[in-house]
mmCIF file of C-alpha atoms and ligand atoms in Angstrom:
data_model
loop_
_atom_site.group_PDB
_atom_site.id
_atom_site.type_symbol
_atom_site.label_atom_id
_atom_site.label_comp_id
_atom_site.label_asym_id
_atom_site.label_seq_id
_atom_site.Cartn_x
_atom_site.Cartn_y
_atom_site.Cartn_z
ATOM 1 C CA UNK A 34 25.825 26.294 11.171
ATOM 2 C CA UNK A 35 25.228 22.560 11.413
ATOM 3 C CA UNK A 36 23.701 21.152 8.254
ATOM 4 C CA UNK A 37 20.103 20.138 8.833
ATOM 5 C CA UNK A 38 19.353 16.479 8.583
ATOM 6 C CA UNK A 39 17.625 15.277 5.439
ATOM 7 C CA UNK A 40 13.960 14.407 5.815
ATOM 8 C CA UNK A 41 12.575 11.666 3.614
ATOM 9 C CA UNK A 42 8.965 10.843 2.895
ATOM 10 C CA UNK A 43 9.149 7.804 5.128
ATOM 11 C CA UNK A 44 11.459 6.038 7.551
ATOM 12 C CA UNK A 45 11.155 2.269 8.042
ATOM 13 C CA UNK A 46 10.265 0.903 11.477
ATOM 14 C CA UNK A 47 12.497 -1.613 13.227
ATOM 15 C CA UNK A 48 11.667 -3.685 16.318
ATOM 16 C CA UNK A 49 13.781 -3.181 19.468
ATOM 17 C CA UNK A 50 16.933 -5.195 18.745
ATOM 18 C CA UNK A 51 16.795 -6.862 22.160
ATOM 19 C CA UNK A 52 13.404 -8.337 21.262
ATOM 20 C CA UNK A 53 14.607 -9.670 17.922
ATOM 21 C CA UNK A 54 17.955 -11.114 19.014
ATOM 22 C CA UNK A 55 16.639 -14.138 20.981
ATOM 23 C CA UNK A 56 14.654 -15.154 17.916
ATOM 24 C CA UNK A 57 17.690 -14.824 15.675
ATOM 25 C CA UNK A 58 19.651 -17.011 18.116
ATOM 26 C CA UNK A 59 16.947 -19.628 17.826
ATOM 27 C CA UNK A 60 17.188 -19.537 14.030
ATOM 28 C CA UNK A 61 20.986 -19.835 14.238
ATOM 29 C CA UNK A 62 20.592 -22.878 16.506
ATOM 30 C CA UNK A 63 17.927 -24.639 14.461
ATOM 31 C CA UNK A 64 19.352 -23.801 11.019
ATOM 32 C CA UNK A 65 15.814 -23.692 9.740
ATOM 33 C CA UNK A 66 16.061 -20.660 7.484
ATOM 34 C CA UNK A 67 12.994 -20.987 5.280
ATOM 35 C CA UNK A 68 10.402 -23.457 3.856
ATOM 36 C CA UNK A 69 7.404 -23.134 6.113
ATOM 37 C CA UNK A 70 9.447 -22.924 9.316
ATOM 38 C CA UNK A 71 8.341 -22.354 12.916
ATOM 39 C CA UNK A 72 8.682 -18.550 12.841
ATOM 40 C CA UNK A 73 6.554 -18.342 9.722
ATOM 41 C CA UNK A 74 3.839 -20.301 11.531
ATOM 42 C CA UNK A 75 4.018 -18.168 14.660
ATOM 43 C CA UNK A 76 4.005 -14.999 12.588
ATOM 44 C CA UNK A 77 1.039 -16.088 10.475
ATOM 45 C CA UNK A 78 -0.953 -16.903 13.617
ATOM 46 C CA UNK A 79 -0.043 -13.613 15.331
ATOM 47 C CA UNK A 80 -0.928 -11.685 12.187
ATOM 48 C CA UNK A 81 -4.272 -13.444 11.842
ATOM 49 C CA UNK A 82 -5.127 -12.446 15.435
ATOM 50 C CA UNK A 83 -3.911 -8.886 15.006
ATOM 51 C CA UNK A 84 -5.811 -8.274 11.770
ATOM 52 C CA UNK A 85 -9.002 -9.930 12.984
ATOM 53 C CA UNK A 86 -9.403 -11.934 9.782
ATOM 54 C CA UNK A 87 -9.066 -15.588 8.790
ATOM 55 C CA UNK A 88 -7.208 -17.397 6.012
ATOM 56 C CA UNK A 89 -3.990 -15.389 5.958
ATOM 57 C CA UNK A 90 -1.144 -16.598 3.732
ATOM 58 C CA UNK A 91 2.163 -14.847 4.363
ATOM 59 C CA UNK A 92 4.276 -14.340 1.217
ATOM 60 C CA UNK A 93 7.655 -12.917 0.194
ATOM 61 C CA UNK A 94 6.208 -9.626 -1.085
ATOM 62 C CA UNK A 95 2.898 -8.103 -2.169
ATOM 63 C CA UNK A 96 3.694 -8.196 -5.879
ATOM 64 C CA UNK A 97 3.933 -11.993 -5.775
ATOM 65 C CA UNK A 98 0.873 -11.996 -3.510
ATOM 66 C CA UNK A 99 -1.166 -10.102 -6.114
ATOM 67 C CA UNK A 100 -0.026 -12.425 -8.916
ATOM 68 C CA UNK A 101 -0.910 -15.513 -6.845
ATOM 69 C CA UNK A 102 -4.312 -14.076 -5.878
ATOM 70 C CA UNK A 103 -5.189 -13.290 -9.513
ATOM 71 C CA UNK A 104 -3.982 -16.741 -10.674
ATOM 72 C CA UNK A 105 -5.858 -18.580 -7.941
ATOM 73 C CA UNK A 106 -9.069 -16.741 -8.904
ATOM 74 C CA UNK A 107 -8.501 -17.802 -12.548
ATOM 75 C CA UNK A 108 -8.597 -14.202 -13.682
ATOM 76 C CA UNK A 109 -8.135 -13.786 -17.442
ATOM 77 C CA UNK A 110 -8.930 -11.373 -20.285
ATOM 78 C CA UNK A 111 -9.299 -7.871 -18.883
ATOM 79 C CA UNK A 112 -8.982 -6.636 -15.308
ATOM 80 C CA UNK A 113 -10.237 -3.157 -14.502
ATOM 81 C CA UNK A 114 -7.887 -1.247 -12.245
ATOM 82 C CA UNK A 115 -6.791 2.201 -11.117
ATOM 83 C CA UNK A 116 -4.058 4.142 -12.913
ATOM 84 C CA UNK A 117 -3.413 6.008 -9.645
ATOM 85 C CA UNK A 118 -1.263 3.522 -7.706
ATOM 86 C CA UNK A 119 2.186 2.078 -7.386
ATOM 87 C CA UNK A 120 3.147 0.373 -10.640
ATOM 88 C CA UNK A 121 3.090 -3.132 -9.083
ATOM 89 C CA UNK A 122 -0.719 -3.250 -9.097
ATOM 90 C CA UNK A 123 -0.845 -3.196 -12.927
ATOM 91 C CA UNK A 124 2.357 -5.192 -13.383
ATOM 92 C CA UNK A 125 0.806 -8.005 -11.317
ATOM 93 C CA UNK A 126 -2.190 -8.164 -13.694
ATOM 94 C CA UNK A 127 0.140 -8.608 -16.689
ATOM 95 C CA UNK A 128 2.277 -11.225 -14.897
ATOM 96 C CA UNK A 129 -0.926 -13.113 -14.061
ATOM 97 C CA UNK A 130 -1.685 -13.276 -17.800
ATOM 98 C CA UNK A 131 -4.419 -10.651 -18.046
ATOM 99 C CA UNK A 132 -4.627 -7.103 -19.400
ATOM 100 C CA UNK A 133 -5.153 -4.053 -17.184
ATOM 101 C CA UNK A 134 -7.905 -1.659 -18.273
ATOM 102 C CA UNK A 135 -7.874 1.698 -16.503
ATOM 103 C CA UNK A 136 -10.914 3.350 -14.962
ATOM 104 C CA UNK A 137 -11.002 6.809 -13.377
ATOM 105 C CA UNK A 138 -10.864 7.628 -9.686
ATOM 106 C CA UNK A 139 -13.116 9.494 -7.291
ATOM 107 C CA UNK A 140 -11.880 13.072 -6.643
ATOM 108 C CA UNK A 141 -12.344 12.779 -2.856
ATOM 109 C CA UNK A 142 -11.137 9.261 -1.953
ATOM 110 C CA UNK A 143 -8.723 9.004 -4.943
ATOM 111 C CA UNK A 144 -9.859 5.365 -5.273
ATOM 112 C CA UNK A 145 -11.580 3.658 -8.214
ATOM 113 C CA UNK A 146 -14.930 5.229 -9.100
ATOM 114 C CA UNK A 147 -17.473 2.368 -9.422
ATOM 115 C CA UNK A 148 -19.410 4.219 -12.161
ATOM 116 C CA UNK A 149 -16.241 4.598 -14.233
ATOM 117 C CA UNK A 150 -15.425 0.910 -13.619
ATOM 118 C CA UNK A 151 -18.834 -0.116 -14.908
ATOM 119 C CA UNK A 152 -18.363 1.877 -18.131
ATOM 120 C CA UNK A 153 -15.161 -0.108 -18.865
ATOM 121 C CA UNK A 154 -16.734 -3.547 -18.581
ATOM 122 C CA UNK A 155 -16.742 -5.685 -21.734
ATOM 123 C CA UNK A 156 -17.414 -9.368 -22.430
ATOM 124 C CA UNK A 157 -13.692 -9.979 -21.717
ATOM 125 C CA UNK A 158 -13.685 -8.448 -18.208
ATOM 126 C CA UNK A 159 -13.114 -11.002 -15.447
ATOM 127 C CA UNK A 160 -12.135 -8.971 -12.377
ATOM 128 C CA UNK A 161 -11.597 -5.635 -10.655
ATOM 129 C CA UNK A 162 -8.285 -4.898 -8.956
ATOM 130 C CA UNK A 163 -8.881 -1.947 -6.640
ATOM 131 C CA UNK A 164 -6.391 -0.193 -4.343
ATOM 132 C CA UNK A 165 -7.182 1.305 -0.923
ATOM 133 C CA UNK A 166 -4.890 4.202 -1.793
ATOM 134 C CA UNK A 167 -3.117 5.803 1.237
ATOM 135 C CA UNK A 168 -5.165 3.442 3.431
ATOM 136 C CA UNK A 169 -8.427 5.213 2.529
ATOM 137 C CA UNK A 170 -11.009 2.464 1.970
ATOM 138 C CA UNK A 171 -12.469 2.088 -1.510
ATOM 139 C CA UNK A 172 -16.215 2.461 -2.063
ATOM 140 C CA UNK A 173 -16.484 -1.260 -1.313
ATOM 141 C CA UNK A 174 -20.295 -1.310 -1.517
ATOM 142 C CA UNK A 175 -20.262 0.409 -4.915
ATOM 143 C CA UNK A 176 -17.572 -1.896 -6.312
ATOM 144 C CA UNK A 177 -19.306 -4.987 -4.918
ATOM 145 C CA UNK A 178 -22.590 -3.955 -6.570
ATOM 146 C CA UNK A 179 -20.876 -3.558 -9.959
ATOM 147 C CA UNK A 180 -18.980 -6.847 -9.533
ATOM 148 C CA UNK A 181 -22.123 -8.751 -8.577
ATOM 149 C CA UNK A 182 -24.075 -7.309 -11.534
ATOM 150 C CA UNK A 183 -21.405 -8.479 -14.023
ATOM 151 C CA UNK A 184 -20.147 -11.590 -12.223
ATOM 152 C CA UNK A 185 -16.622 -10.251 -11.635
ATOM 153 C CA UNK A 186 -14.049 -11.144 -8.995
ATOM 154 C CA UNK A 187 -12.654 -8.383 -6.764
ATOM 155 C CA UNK A 188 -9.067 -8.297 -5.533
ATOM 156 C CA UNK A 189 -8.048 -5.463 -3.228
ATOM 157 C CA UNK A 190 -4.461 -4.262 -3.296
ATOM 158 C CA UNK A 191 -4.310 -3.459 0.427
ATOM 159 C CA UNK A 192 -0.590 -2.593 0.411
ATOM 160 C CA UNK A 193 -1.405 0.702 2.182
ATOM 161 C CA UNK A 194 -4.243 -0.608 4.320
ATOM 162 C CA UNK A 195 -2.602 -2.520 7.181
ATOM 163 C CA UNK A 196 -4.811 -2.186 10.274
ATOM 164 C CA UNK A 197 -7.499 -0.147 8.485
ATOM 165 C CA UNK A 198 -11.022 -0.614 9.774
ATOM 166 C CA UNK A 199 -14.302 0.222 8.103
ATOM 167 C CA UNK A 200 -17.544 0.354 10.111
ATOM 168 C CA UNK A 201 -15.721 -1.252 13.047
ATOM 169 C CA UNK A 202 -14.332 -4.254 11.176
ATOM 170 C CA UNK A 203 -11.195 -4.940 9.102
ATOM 171 C CA UNK A 204 -11.343 -3.593 5.551
ATOM 172 C CA UNK A 205 -9.691 -6.897 4.555
ATOM 173 C CA UNK A 206 -13.044 -8.671 4.866
ATOM 174 C CA UNK A 207 -14.073 -7.211 1.513
ATOM 175 C CA UNK A 208 -13.481 -8.728 -1.907
ATOM 176 C CA UNK A 209 -12.503 -12.252 -2.902
ATOM 177 C CA UNK A 210 -8.956 -11.594 -1.735
ATOM 178 C CA UNK A 211 -6.909 -8.737 -0.310
ATOM 179 C CA UNK A 212 -3.148 -8.386 -0.472
ATOM 180 C CA UNK A 213 -1.012 -6.589 2.129
ATOM 181 C CA UNK A 214 2.574 -5.421 1.660
ATOM 182 C CA UNK A 215 5.191 -5.634 4.394
ATOM 183 C CA UNK A 216 7.807 -3.781 2.379
ATOM 184 C CA UNK A 217 10.185 -1.673 4.508
ATOM 185 C CA UNK A 218 8.323 1.556 3.669
ATOM 186 C CA UNK A 219 4.871 0.375 4.674
ATOM 187 C CA UNK A 220 2.957 0.784 7.984
ATOM 188 C CA UNK A 221 4.235 -2.588 9.147
ATOM 189 C CA UNK A 222 7.219 -4.375 7.608
ATOM 190 C CA UNK A 223 9.200 -7.603 7.499
ATOM 191 C CA UNK A 224 12.033 -6.005 5.440
ATOM 192 C CA UNK A 225 10.302 -7.434 2.367
ATOM 193 C CA UNK A 226 7.061 -9.357 2.691
ATOM 194 C CA UNK A 227 3.331 -9.470 2.307
ATOM 195 C CA UNK A 228 0.196 -11.494 2.924
ATOM 196 C CA UNK A 229 -2.885 -12.619 1.062
ATOM 197 C CA UNK A 230 -6.195 -12.659 2.923
ATOM 198 C CA UNK A 231 -8.641 -15.070 1.324
ATOM 199 C CA UNK A 232 -12.354 -15.469 1.899
ATOM 200 C CA UNK A 233 -12.301 -19.238 2.407
ATOM 201 C CA UNK A 234 -10.028 -21.851 3.904
ATOM 202 C CA UNK A 235 -9.629 -23.858 0.703
ATOM 203 C CA UNK A 236 -8.389 -20.808 -1.155
ATOM 204 C CA UNK A 237 -5.743 -20.237 1.534
ATOM 205 C CA UNK A 238 -4.564 -23.842 1.280
ATOM 206 C CA UNK A 239 -4.392 -23.591 -2.521
ATOM 207 C CA UNK A 240 -2.482 -20.287 -2.295
ATOM 208 C CA UNK A 241 0.085 -21.857 0.028
ATOM 209 C CA UNK A 242 0.671 -24.645 -2.504
ATOM 210 C CA UNK A 243 0.845 -22.206 -5.427
ATOM 211 C CA UNK A 244 3.384 -20.060 -3.558
ATOM 212 C CA UNK A 245 5.577 -23.095 -2.890
ATOM 213 C CA UNK A 246 6.196 -24.005 -6.549
ATOM 214 C CA UNK A 247 2.823 -25.800 -6.745
ATOM 215 C CA UNK A 248 4.239 -28.689 -4.714
ATOM 216 C CA UNK A 249 1.533 -30.790 -3.037
ATOM 217 C CA UNK A 250 3.954 -33.583 -2.052
ATOM 218 C CA UNK A 251 7.246 -34.997 -3.308
ATOM 219 C CA UNK A 252 5.744 -36.429 -6.484
ATOM 220 C CA UNK A 253 2.598 -34.329 -6.923
ATOM 221 C CA UNK A 254 3.074 -30.945 -8.580
ATOM 222 C CA UNK A 255 -0.153 -30.323 -10.458
ATOM 223 C CA UNK A 256 -0.122 -26.543 -10.971
ATOM 224 C CA UNK A 257 2.157 -23.814 -12.297
ATOM 225 C CA UNK A 258 3.404 -22.563 -8.955
ATOM 226 C CA UNK A 259 6.166 -20.140 -8.081
ATOM 227 C CA UNK A 260 8.376 -19.302 -5.132
ATOM 228 C CA UNK A 261 6.622 -16.766 -2.905
ATOM 229 C CA UNK A 262 7.839 -18.086 0.457
ATOM 230 C CA UNK A 263 8.799 -15.795 3.321
ATOM 231 C CA UNK A 264 12.073 -16.675 5.060
ATOM 232 C CA UNK A 265 12.442 -17.201 8.824
ATOM 233 C CA UNK A 266 14.387 -14.007 9.528
ATOM 234 C CA UNK A 267 11.673 -11.860 7.957
ATOM 235 C CA UNK A 268 9.019 -13.778 9.903
ATOM 236 C CA UNK A 269 10.923 -13.266 13.188
ATOM 237 C CA UNK A 270 11.319 -9.555 12.380
ATOM 238 C CA UNK A 271 7.563 -9.338 11.820
ATOM 239 C CA UNK A 272 6.826 -11.189 15.040
ATOM 240 C CA UNK A 273 9.027 -8.748 16.972
ATOM 241 C CA UNK A 274 7.558 -5.662 15.293
ATOM 242 C CA UNK A 275 3.861 -6.566 15.448
ATOM 243 C CA UNK A 276 3.379 -5.610 19.146
ATOM 244 C CA UNK A 277 4.613 -2.083 18.310
ATOM 245 C CA UNK A 278 2.347 -1.298 15.354
ATOM 246 C CA UNK A 279 -0.671 -0.052 17.285
ATOM 247 C CA UNK A 280 1.474 2.593 19.013
ATOM 248 C CA UNK A 281 3.090 3.505 15.695
ATOM 249 C CA UNK A 282 -0.342 4.186 14.188
ATOM 250 C CA UNK A 283 -1.180 6.415 17.199
ATOM 251 C CA UNK A 284 2.106 8.291 16.674
ATOM 252 C CA UNK A 285 1.303 8.714 12.966
ATOM 253 C CA UNK A 286 -2.034 10.141 13.951
ATOM 254 C CA UNK A 287 -0.317 12.808 16.082
ATOM 255 C CA UNK A 288 1.855 13.737 13.071
ATOM 256 C CA UNK A 289 -1.251 13.951 10.853
ATOM 257 C CA UNK A 290 -2.984 16.198 13.397
ATOM 258 C CA UNK A 291 -0.038 18.615 13.490
ATOM 259 C CA UNK A 292 0.004 18.860 9.678
ATOM 260 C CA UNK A 293 -3.752 19.298 9.558
ATOM 261 C CA UNK A 294 -3.831 22.070 12.166
ATOM 262 C CA UNK A 295 -1.326 24.182 10.264
ATOM 263 C CA UNK A 296 -2.049 23.322 6.631
ATOM 264 C CA UNK A 297 -5.778 22.773 6.396
ATOM 265 C CA UNK A 298 -6.485 26.520 6.267
ATOM 266 C CA UNK A 299 -3.750 27.343 3.725
ATOM 267 C CA UNK A 300 -5.421 28.655 0.575
ATOM 268 C CA UNK A 301 -4.950 26.295 -2.378
ATOM 269 C CA UNK A 302 -3.800 23.335 -0.260
ATOM 270 C CA UNK A 303 -6.088 20.360 0.318
ATOM 271 C CA UNK A 304 -5.128 17.651 2.798
ATOM 272 C CA UNK A 305 -6.410 14.347 1.378
ATOM 273 C CA UNK A 306 -6.587 12.368 4.637
ATOM 274 C CA UNK A 307 -8.175 14.326 7.495
ATOM 275 C CA UNK A 308 -7.182 13.035 10.951
ATOM 276 C CA UNK A 309 -9.783 11.567 13.257
ATOM 277 C CA UNK A 310 -11.497 9.298 10.717
ATOM 278 C CA UNK A 311 -12.224 6.112 12.720
ATOM 279 C CA UNK A 312 -10.136 3.122 11.628
ATOM 280 C CA UNK A 313 -7.663 5.106 9.499
ATOM 281 C CA UNK A 314 -3.961 4.156 9.652
ATOM 282 C CA UNK A 315 -2.236 7.430 8.561
ATOM 283 C CA UNK A 316 -0.036 5.635 6.063
ATOM 284 C CA UNK A 317 0.758 8.855 4.182
ATOM 285 C CA UNK A 318 0.075 12.574 4.279
ATOM 286 C CA UNK A 319 -0.734 13.616 0.706
ATOM 287 C CA UNK A 320 -1.633 17.210 -0.100
ATOM 288 C CA UNK A 321 -3.119 18.560 -3.337
ATOM 289 C CA UNK A 322 -1.686 21.855 -4.534
ATOM 290 C CA UNK A 323 -4.453 23.858 -6.213
ATOM 291 C CA UNK A 324 -4.833 27.033 -8.245
ATOM 292 C CA UNK A 325 -5.253 29.166 -5.097
ATOM 293 C CA UNK A 326 -1.681 28.417 -3.963
ATOM 294 C CA UNK A 327 0.996 30.881 -5.201
ATOM 295 C CA UNK A 328 3.358 28.287 -6.743
ATOM 296 C CA UNK A 329 2.965 24.972 -8.554
ATOM 297 C CA UNK A 330 3.288 21.523 -6.979
ATOM 298 C CA UNK A 331 6.672 21.030 -8.647
ATOM 299 C CA UNK A 332 7.935 24.430 -7.523
ATOM 300 C CA UNK A 333 6.877 23.651 -3.950
ATOM 301 C CA UNK A 334 8.593 20.268 -4.155
ATOM 302 C CA UNK A 335 11.775 22.093 -5.255
ATOM 303 C CA UNK A 336 11.537 24.602 -2.386
ATOM 304 C CA UNK A 337 11.259 21.706 0.079
ATOM 305 C CA UNK A 338 14.217 19.961 -1.537
ATOM 306 C CA UNK A 339 16.377 23.033 -1.055
ATOM 307 C CA UNK A 340 15.733 22.638 2.687
ATOM 308 C CA UNK A 341 16.669 18.929 2.566
ATOM 309 C CA UNK A 342 13.043 17.759 2.601
ATOM 310 C CA UNK A 343 12.307 15.035 0.072
ATOM 311 C CA UNK A 344 8.534 15.010 -0.385
ATOM 312 C CA UNK A 345 7.377 12.638 -3.152
ATOM 313 C CA UNK A 346 4.856 12.869 -5.976
ATOM 314 C CA UNK A 347 2.958 9.648 -5.239
ATOM 315 C CA UNK A 348 1.375 8.829 -7.695
ATOM 316 C CA UNK A 349 2.896 10.664 -10.628
ATOM 317 C CA UNK A 350 3.258 9.629 -13.404
ATOM 318 C CA UNK A 351 0.042 7.630 -13.702
ATOM 319 C CA UNK A 352 0.564 3.948 -14.463
ATOM 320 C CA UNK A 353 -1.468 4.548 -17.637
ATOM 321 C CA UNK A 354 1.209 6.978 -18.851
ATOM 322 C CA UNK A 355 4.116 4.533 -18.506
ATOM 323 C CA UNK A 356 5.358 3.130 -21.844
ATOM 324 C CA UNK A 357 4.293 -0.435 -20.924
ATOM 325 C CA UNK A 358 0.642 0.653 -20.678
ATOM 326 C CA UNK A 359 0.212 3.914 -22.585
ATOM 327 C CA UNK A 360 -0.992 2.242 -25.830
ATOM 328 C CA UNK A 361 -4.138 0.916 -24.129
ATOM 329 C CA UNK A 362 -7.370 2.598 -25.296
ATOM 330 C CA UNK A 363 -8.246 3.309 -21.651
ATOM 331 C CA UNK A 364 -4.892 5.116 -21.202
ATOM 332 C CA UNK A 365 -5.345 7.713 -23.963
ATOM 333 C CA UNK A 366 -4.879 11.430 -23.107
ATOM 334 C CA UNK A 367 -8.607 12.300 -23.096
ATOM 335 C CA UNK A 368 -9.353 9.497 -20.620
ATOM 336 C CA UNK A 369 -8.958 9.460 -16.832
ATOM 337 C CA UNK A 370 -9.464 13.232 -16.280
ATOM 338 C CA UNK A 371 -9.684 13.009 -12.468
ATOM 339 C CA UNK A 372 -6.623 10.772 -12.074
ATOM 340 C CA UNK A 373 -4.637 13.061 -14.411
ATOM 341 C CA UNK A 374 -5.619 16.181 -12.450
ATOM 342 C CA UNK A 375 -4.720 14.594 -9.090
ATOM 343 C CA UNK A 376 -1.389 13.180 -10.334
ATOM 344 C CA UNK A 377 -0.415 16.689 -11.466
ATOM 345 C CA UNK A 378 -1.122 18.228 -8.048
ATOM 346 C CA UNK A 379 -0.276 15.635 -5.395
ATOM 347 C CA UNK A 380 2.667 15.785 -3.020
ATOM 348 C CA UNK A 381 3.212 13.309 -0.161
ATOM 349 C CA UNK A 382 4.836 14.988 2.838
ATOM 350 C CA UNK A 383 7.198 13.185 5.237
ATOM 351 C CA UNK A 384 5.091 10.842 7.390
ATOM 352 C CA UNK A 385 6.466 8.315 9.833
ATOM 353 C CA UNK A 386 5.787 7.573 13.508
ATOM 354 C CA UNK A 387 8.958 9.166 14.922
ATOM 355 C CA UNK A 388 8.833 12.367 12.842
ATOM 356 C CA UNK A 389 9.533 14.829 15.653
ATOM 357 C CA UNK A 390 7.616 18.138 15.883
ATOM 358 C CA UNK A 391 10.697 20.276 15.172
ATOM 359 C CA UNK A 392 11.533 18.545 11.936
ATOM 360 C CA UNK A 393 7.880 18.473 10.953
ATOM 361 C CA UNK A 394 7.714 22.230 11.519
ATOM 362 C CA UNK A 395 10.465 22.677 8.907
ATOM 363 C CA UNK A 396 8.120 21.091 6.340
ATOM 364 C CA UNK A 397 5.137 23.172 7.409
ATOM 365 C CA UNK A 398 7.166 26.402 7.428
ATOM 366 C CA UNK A 399 8.317 25.970 3.818
ATOM 367 C CA UNK A 400 4.712 25.450 2.703
ATOM 368 C CA UNK A 401 3.437 28.454 4.662
ATOM 369 C CA UNK A 402 6.334 30.737 3.706
ATOM 370 C CA UNK A 403 5.246 30.740 0.055
ATOM 371 C CA UNK A 404 2.020 32.618 0.837
HETATM 372 C C1 LIG B 687 4.265 -1.200 -2.104
HETATM 373 C C2 LIG B 687 3.113 -1.484 -2.997
HETATM 374 C C3 LIG B 687 3.002 -2.686 -3.717
HETATM 375 C C4 LIG B 687 4.113 -3.686 -3.797
HETATM 376 O O1 LIG B 687 4.468 -4.225 -2.604
HETATM 377 P P1 LIG B 687 5.780 -5.142 -2.486
HETATM 378 O O2 LIG B 687 5.589 -5.846 -1.179
HETATM 379 O O3 LIG B 687 6.935 -4.195 -2.485
HETATM 380 O O4 LIG B 687 5.807 -6.072 -3.646
HETATM 381 C C5 LIG B 687 1.851 -2.922 -4.428
HETATM 382 N N1 LIG B 687 0.854 -2.013 -4.495
HETATM 383 C C6 LIG B 687 0.930 -0.837 -3.850
HETATM 384 C C7 LIG B 687 -0.228 0.111 -3.935
HETATM 385 C C8 LIG B 687 2.070 -0.526 -3.093
HETATM 386 O O5 LIG B 687 2.159 0.659 -2.491
#
């Protein structure tokens, strides 16, 4: 019997090669490889149109984007954030010179719980860094109320939230700044890359300077900048891929619907992101394995692995439980009960636009066969 192909949790998108090649030829001719080149400009403009926002600064990756956003907002002291995310969201706070303080998450959205955030505020708190986890929007109204009451900045880590809409408008309109990731594994990619969406024009201009070593002109370098520039090949890749993203999100939705139809009724399994929510992008398909299911999350993960299916435990372990952060008072074992419970039960199933129904059925069958 032919060995079944391995199925991973995601599979990066690439633009049709024929659409990318003419752009690469242009780069080869011009020898402009980076430093604010023509493809970066075209890409930034196309992205701004696509996202329906203003003041977009394209950067080399989201981690640098988060650090720049926090620096530009003069964040210091303590920043309240979620322990239930990719590690870069807390790392960026440290690199920006502040200290992450963890608040608990909401059991339904798996995003920061505004009430828990408010309990963590001290005289040293300067900002909230929230994550639209799996592309599910945060309780933006709740977070904005808390931030306004205590005069805090809000930065959204929107690494999962490309194309997400809330009440008919881009979720990126919320907060002082939002940061997108264009890493290969995200909804939309430029191999590596990202973008910062700022509320005002002056902030965008300042971010562009800060991300180019702080250079204003040849002899004027007033601030501690860094190199966060996107190169021309990544920008061309993004330009070629952008026209295909809308369809990819529709294809993801079809995958989500097939999972939902066959898994939603399985006892002890909860699907976190129901299909059909307007404006959702279907970035991931996380399930929560509960007490009603015959085997544990880890045992199910192992069963899938034996069939060549590599589901992933995003996000386990919690950031708060990593050695770099686990000494924090907000990271202690009695804290963060919801985040701890979710991290122990979550499993992200393979989710990408060209996951074909036959391969997807292999995943579903393993889950259903345990009952
Ligand atoms: C991927 C990711 C990042 C980091 O993005 P890069 O572009 O790889 O630096 C940050 N936060 C979250 C939540 C992510 O998933």
